[in-house]
Tab-separated table of C-alpha atoms in Angstrom:
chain	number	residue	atom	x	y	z
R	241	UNK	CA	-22.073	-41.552	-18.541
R	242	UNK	CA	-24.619	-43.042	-20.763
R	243	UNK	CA	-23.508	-42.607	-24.328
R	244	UNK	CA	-25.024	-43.652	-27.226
R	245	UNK	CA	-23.319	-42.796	-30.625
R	246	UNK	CA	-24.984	-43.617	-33.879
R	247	UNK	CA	-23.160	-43.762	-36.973
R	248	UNK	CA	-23.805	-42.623	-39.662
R	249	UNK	CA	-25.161	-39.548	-38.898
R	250	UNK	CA	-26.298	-38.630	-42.516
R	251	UNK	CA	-26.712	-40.188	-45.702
R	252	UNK	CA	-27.944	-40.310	-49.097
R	253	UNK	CA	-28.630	-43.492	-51.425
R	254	UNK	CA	-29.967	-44.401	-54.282
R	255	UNK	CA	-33.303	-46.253	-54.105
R	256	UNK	CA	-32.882	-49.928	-54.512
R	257	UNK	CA	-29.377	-50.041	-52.002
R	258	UNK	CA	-29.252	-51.034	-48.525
R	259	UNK	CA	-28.118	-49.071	-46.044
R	260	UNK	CA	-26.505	-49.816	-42.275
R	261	UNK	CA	-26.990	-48.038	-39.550
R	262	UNK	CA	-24.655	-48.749	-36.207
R	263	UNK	CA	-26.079	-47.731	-32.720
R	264	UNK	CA	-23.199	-48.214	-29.794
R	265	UNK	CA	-23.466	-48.100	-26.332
R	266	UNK	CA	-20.169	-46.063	-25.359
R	267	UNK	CA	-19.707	-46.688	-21.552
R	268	UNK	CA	-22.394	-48.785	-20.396
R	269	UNK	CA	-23.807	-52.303	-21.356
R	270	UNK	CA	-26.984	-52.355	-22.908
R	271	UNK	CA	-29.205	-55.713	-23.255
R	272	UNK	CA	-32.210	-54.043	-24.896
R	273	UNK	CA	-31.754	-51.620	-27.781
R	274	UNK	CA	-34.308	-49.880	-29.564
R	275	UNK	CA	-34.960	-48.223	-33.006
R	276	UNK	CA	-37.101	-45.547	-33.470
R	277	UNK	CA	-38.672	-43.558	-36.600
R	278	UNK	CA	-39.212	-39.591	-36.411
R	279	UNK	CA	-41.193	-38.061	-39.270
R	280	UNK	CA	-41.049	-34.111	-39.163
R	281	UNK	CA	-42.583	-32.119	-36.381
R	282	UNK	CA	-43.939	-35.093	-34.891
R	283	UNK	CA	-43.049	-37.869	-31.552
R	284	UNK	CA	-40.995	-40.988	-31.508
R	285	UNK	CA	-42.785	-44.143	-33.563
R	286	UNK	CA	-40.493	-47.384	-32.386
R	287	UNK	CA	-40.457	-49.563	-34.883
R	288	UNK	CA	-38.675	-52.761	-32.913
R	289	UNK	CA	-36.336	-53.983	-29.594
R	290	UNK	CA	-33.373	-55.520	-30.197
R	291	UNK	CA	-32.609	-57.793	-27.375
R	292	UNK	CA	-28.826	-59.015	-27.114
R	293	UNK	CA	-28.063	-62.577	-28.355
R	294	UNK	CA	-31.969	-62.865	-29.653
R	295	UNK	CA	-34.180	-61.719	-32.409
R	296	UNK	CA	-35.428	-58.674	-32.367
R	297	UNK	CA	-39.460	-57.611	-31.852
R	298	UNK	CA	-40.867	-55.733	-34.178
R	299	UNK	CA	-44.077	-53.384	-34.132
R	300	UNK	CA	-46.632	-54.015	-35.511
R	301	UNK	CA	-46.897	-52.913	-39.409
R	302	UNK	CA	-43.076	-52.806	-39.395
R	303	UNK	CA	-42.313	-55.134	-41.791
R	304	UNK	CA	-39.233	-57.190	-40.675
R	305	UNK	CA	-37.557	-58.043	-43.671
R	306	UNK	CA	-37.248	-54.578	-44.530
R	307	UNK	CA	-35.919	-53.260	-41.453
R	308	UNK	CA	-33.291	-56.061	-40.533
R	309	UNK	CA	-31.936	-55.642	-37.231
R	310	UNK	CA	-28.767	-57.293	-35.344
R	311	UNK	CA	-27.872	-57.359	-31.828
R	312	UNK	CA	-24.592	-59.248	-31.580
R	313	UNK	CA	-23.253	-57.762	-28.692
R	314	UNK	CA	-23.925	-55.965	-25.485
R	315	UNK	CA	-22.884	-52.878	-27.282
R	316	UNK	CA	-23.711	-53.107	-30.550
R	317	UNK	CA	-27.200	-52.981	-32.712
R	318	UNK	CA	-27.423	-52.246	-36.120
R	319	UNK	CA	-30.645	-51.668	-38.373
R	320	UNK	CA	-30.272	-52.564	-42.071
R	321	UNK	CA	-33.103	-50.660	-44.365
R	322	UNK	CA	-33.426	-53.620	-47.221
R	323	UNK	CA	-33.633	-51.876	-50.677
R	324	UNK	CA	-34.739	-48.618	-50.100
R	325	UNK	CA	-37.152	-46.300	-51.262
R	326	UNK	CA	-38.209	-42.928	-51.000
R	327	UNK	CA	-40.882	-43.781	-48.346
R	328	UNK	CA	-37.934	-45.048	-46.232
R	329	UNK	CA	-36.707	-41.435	-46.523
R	330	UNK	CA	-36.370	-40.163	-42.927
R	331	UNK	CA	-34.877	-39.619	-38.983
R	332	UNK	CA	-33.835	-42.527	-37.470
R	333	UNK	CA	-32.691	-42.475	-33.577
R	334	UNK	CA	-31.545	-45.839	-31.368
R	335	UNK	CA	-31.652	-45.621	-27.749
R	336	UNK	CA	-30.232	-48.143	-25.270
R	337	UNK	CA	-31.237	-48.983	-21.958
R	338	UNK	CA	-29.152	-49.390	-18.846
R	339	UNK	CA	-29.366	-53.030	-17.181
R	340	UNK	CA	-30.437	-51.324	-14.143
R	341	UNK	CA	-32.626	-48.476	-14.731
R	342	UNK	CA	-36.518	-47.517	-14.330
R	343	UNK	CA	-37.128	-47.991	-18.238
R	344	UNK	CA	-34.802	-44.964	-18.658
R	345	UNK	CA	-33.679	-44.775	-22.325
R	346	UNK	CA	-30.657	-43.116	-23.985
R	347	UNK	CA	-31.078	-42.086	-27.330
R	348	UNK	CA	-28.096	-41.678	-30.015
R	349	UNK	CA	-27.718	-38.788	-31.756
R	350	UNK	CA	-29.734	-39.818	-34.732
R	351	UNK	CA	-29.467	-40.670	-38.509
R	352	UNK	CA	-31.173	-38.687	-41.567
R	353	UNK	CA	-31.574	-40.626	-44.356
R	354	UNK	CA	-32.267	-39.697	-47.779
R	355	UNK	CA	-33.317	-41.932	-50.569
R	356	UNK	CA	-32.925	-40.237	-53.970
D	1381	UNK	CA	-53.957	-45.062	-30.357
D	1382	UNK	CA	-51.445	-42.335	-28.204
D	1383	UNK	CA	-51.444	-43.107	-24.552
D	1384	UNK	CA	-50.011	-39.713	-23.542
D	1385	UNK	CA	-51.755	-36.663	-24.915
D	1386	UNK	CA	-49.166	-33.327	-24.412
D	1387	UNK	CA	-50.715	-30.381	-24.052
D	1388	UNK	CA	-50.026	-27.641	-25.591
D	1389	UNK	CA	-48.821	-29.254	-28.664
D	1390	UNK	CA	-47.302	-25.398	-29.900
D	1391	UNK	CA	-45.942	-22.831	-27.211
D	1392	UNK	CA	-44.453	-19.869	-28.502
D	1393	UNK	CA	-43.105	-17.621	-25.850
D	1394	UNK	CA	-40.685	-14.585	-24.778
D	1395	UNK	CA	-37.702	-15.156	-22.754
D	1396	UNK	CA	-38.212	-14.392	-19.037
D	1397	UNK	CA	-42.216	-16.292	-19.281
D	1398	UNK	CA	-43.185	-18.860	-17.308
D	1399	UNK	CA	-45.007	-21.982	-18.911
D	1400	UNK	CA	-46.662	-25.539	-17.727
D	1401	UNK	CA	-45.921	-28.091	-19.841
D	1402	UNK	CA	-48.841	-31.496	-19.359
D	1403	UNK	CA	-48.502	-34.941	-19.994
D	1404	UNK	CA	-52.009	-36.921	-19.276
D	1405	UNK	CA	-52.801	-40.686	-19.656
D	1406	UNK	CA	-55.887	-42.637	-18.553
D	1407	UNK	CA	-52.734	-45.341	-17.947
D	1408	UNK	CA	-50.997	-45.684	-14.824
D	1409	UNK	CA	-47.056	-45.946	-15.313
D	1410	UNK	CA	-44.005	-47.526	-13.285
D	1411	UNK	CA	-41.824	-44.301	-14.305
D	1412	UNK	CA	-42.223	-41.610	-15.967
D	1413	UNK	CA	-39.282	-39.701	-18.077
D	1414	UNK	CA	-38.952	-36.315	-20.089
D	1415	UNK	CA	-37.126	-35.721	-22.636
D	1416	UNK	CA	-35.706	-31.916	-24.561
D	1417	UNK	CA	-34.821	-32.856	-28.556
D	1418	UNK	CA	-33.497	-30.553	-30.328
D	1419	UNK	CA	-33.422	-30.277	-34.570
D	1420	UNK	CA	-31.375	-33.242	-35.985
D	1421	UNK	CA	-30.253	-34.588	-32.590
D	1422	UNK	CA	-31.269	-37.174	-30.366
D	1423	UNK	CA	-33.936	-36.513	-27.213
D	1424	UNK	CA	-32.132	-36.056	-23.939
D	1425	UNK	CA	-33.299	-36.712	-20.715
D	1426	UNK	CA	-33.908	-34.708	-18.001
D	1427	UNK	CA	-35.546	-36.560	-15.522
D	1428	UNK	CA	-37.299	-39.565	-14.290
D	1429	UNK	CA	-40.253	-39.562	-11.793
D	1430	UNK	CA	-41.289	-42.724	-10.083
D	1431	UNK	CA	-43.373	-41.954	-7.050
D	1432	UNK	CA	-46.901	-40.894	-6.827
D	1433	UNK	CA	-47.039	-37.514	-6.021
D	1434	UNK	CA	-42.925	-36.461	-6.807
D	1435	UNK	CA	-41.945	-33.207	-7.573
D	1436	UNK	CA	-38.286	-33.025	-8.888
D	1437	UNK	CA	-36.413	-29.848	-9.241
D	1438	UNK	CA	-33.645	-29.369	-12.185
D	1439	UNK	CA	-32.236	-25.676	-12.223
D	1440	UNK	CA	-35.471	-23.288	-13.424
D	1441	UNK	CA	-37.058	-26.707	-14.364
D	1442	UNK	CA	-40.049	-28.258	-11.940
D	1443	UNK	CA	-41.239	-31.849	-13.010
D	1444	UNK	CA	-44.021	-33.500	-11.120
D	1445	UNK	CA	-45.616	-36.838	-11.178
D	1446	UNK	CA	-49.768	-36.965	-11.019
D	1447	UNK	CA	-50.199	-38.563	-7.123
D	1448	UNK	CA	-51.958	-41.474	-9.382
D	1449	UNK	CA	-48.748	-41.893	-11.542
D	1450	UNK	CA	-51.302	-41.463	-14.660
D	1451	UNK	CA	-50.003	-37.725	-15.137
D	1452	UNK	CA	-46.932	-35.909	-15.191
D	1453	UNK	CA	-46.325	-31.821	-15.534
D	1454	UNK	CA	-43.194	-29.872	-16.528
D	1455	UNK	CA	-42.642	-26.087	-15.358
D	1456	UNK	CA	-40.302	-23.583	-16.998
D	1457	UNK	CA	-39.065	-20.649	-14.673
D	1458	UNK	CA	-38.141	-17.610	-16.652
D	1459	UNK	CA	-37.940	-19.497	-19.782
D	1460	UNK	CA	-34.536	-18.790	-21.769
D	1461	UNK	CA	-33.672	-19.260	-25.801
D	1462	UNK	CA	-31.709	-22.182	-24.442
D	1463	UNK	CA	-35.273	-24.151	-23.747
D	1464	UNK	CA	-36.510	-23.889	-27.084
D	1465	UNK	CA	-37.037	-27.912	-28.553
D	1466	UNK	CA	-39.240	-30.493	-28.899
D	1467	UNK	CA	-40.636	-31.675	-25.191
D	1468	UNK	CA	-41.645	-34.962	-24.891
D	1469	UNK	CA	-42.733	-37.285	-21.646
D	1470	UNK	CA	-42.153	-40.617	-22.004
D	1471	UNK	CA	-44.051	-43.912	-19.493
D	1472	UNK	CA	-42.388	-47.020	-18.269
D	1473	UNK	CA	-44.460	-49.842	-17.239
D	1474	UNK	CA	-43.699	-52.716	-15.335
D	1475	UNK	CA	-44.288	-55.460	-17.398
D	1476	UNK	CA	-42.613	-54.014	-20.458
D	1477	UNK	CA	-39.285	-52.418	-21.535
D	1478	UNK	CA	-41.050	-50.226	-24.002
D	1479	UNK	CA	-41.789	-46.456	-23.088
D	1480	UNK	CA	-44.832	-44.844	-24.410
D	1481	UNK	CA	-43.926	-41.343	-25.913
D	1482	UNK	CA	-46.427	-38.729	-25.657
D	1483	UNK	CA	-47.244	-36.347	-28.578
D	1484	UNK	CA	-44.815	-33.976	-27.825
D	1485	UNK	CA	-44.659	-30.025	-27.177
D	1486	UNK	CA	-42.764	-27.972	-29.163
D	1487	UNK	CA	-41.246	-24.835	-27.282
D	1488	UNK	CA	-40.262	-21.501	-29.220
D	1489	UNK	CA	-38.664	-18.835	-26.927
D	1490	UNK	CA	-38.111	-15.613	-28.542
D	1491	UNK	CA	-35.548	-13.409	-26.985
């Protein structure tokens, strides 16, 4: 139990696009979603909690409009990066957490992306 | 600022070693979880401590939570090649859904 998948799991834009990223809770319903940043060799940064049905809440210096995120269902989240750059360049991982849980978190499997 | 200073922050190691693993915070959590990542994948967790004081066995894996619930440790029994990956603990706290990551530990075992 507890699946999170993440899709894509890799890709490569050119810098000005947009790009989607889809985080889905397999087999459990998730009202809190969140999107993290990993730069190499280093910890989890979160960047913002998507709550279900509500905007999301962003950390602070994460600049919103940038990083547009959607929670439309109690499955579903999705992080739009807003013309990208190379800075944007990097790991991106979603978790999910369980309605019932103590703050336990389930991460998907993580996207690489790569702004040429 | 990090709340949750890992230490070591490198362990390089043989297989068949033993090694202690610490998570410290001058913060007092509601939970506390720990997480293995390995390259290009999402963390995974392991376990979750929520009592003062718990110890929590998983195979040749020994997690225990600091009897003030500001501290958490993770032991490695005759560490494997399996176990190498990033280590990182992770606090809930009651007011928030958030988790504070700590700085994470990153395990080499050679064979």
């Amino acid at each position: 139990g507890a699946v999170v998948s993440q899709h894509p799991s890799r890709v490569i834009c050119k810098s000005g696009t947009s790009v989607k990223i889809e985080c889905r809770s397999l087999d459990f319903q998730a009202t809190t979603m969140f999107w993290y940043r990993q730069f190499p060799k280093q910890s989890l940064m979160l960047m913002a909690t998507s709550n279900e049905g509500s905007k999301a809440t962003y950390e602070q210096g994460v600049e919103k409009d940038k990083f547009l995120i959607n929670h439309a269902s109690l499955t579903l989240s999705t992080l739009t990066v807003t013309s990208a750059h190379p800075e944007d360049s990097s790991f991106y991982i979603c978790s999910a957490r369980a309605q019932i849980s103590y703050n336990e978190q389930f991460f998907g499997p993580g996207t690489r992306l790569t702004v040429l | 600022t990090q709340l949750l200073e890992q230490s070591p922050q490198f362990l390089s190691i043989q297989e068949g070693e033993n090694l202690t693993v610490y998570c410290n915070s001058s913060s007092v959590f509601s939970s506390l979880q720990w997480y293995r990542q390995e390259p290009g994948e999402g963390p995974v967790l392991l376990v979750t401590v929520v009592t003062g004081g718990e110890v929590k066995k998983l195979k040749r894996l020994t997690f225990q939570f600091g009897d003030a619930r500001k501290d958490s440790s993770l032991h490695i029994t005759a560490a494997q090649t399996g176990d190498t990956g990033l280590y990182l603990c992770a606090g809930g706290r009651y007011n928030t859904d958030k988790l504070i990551f700590g700085t994470g530990t990153r395990l080499q075992v050679f064979p």
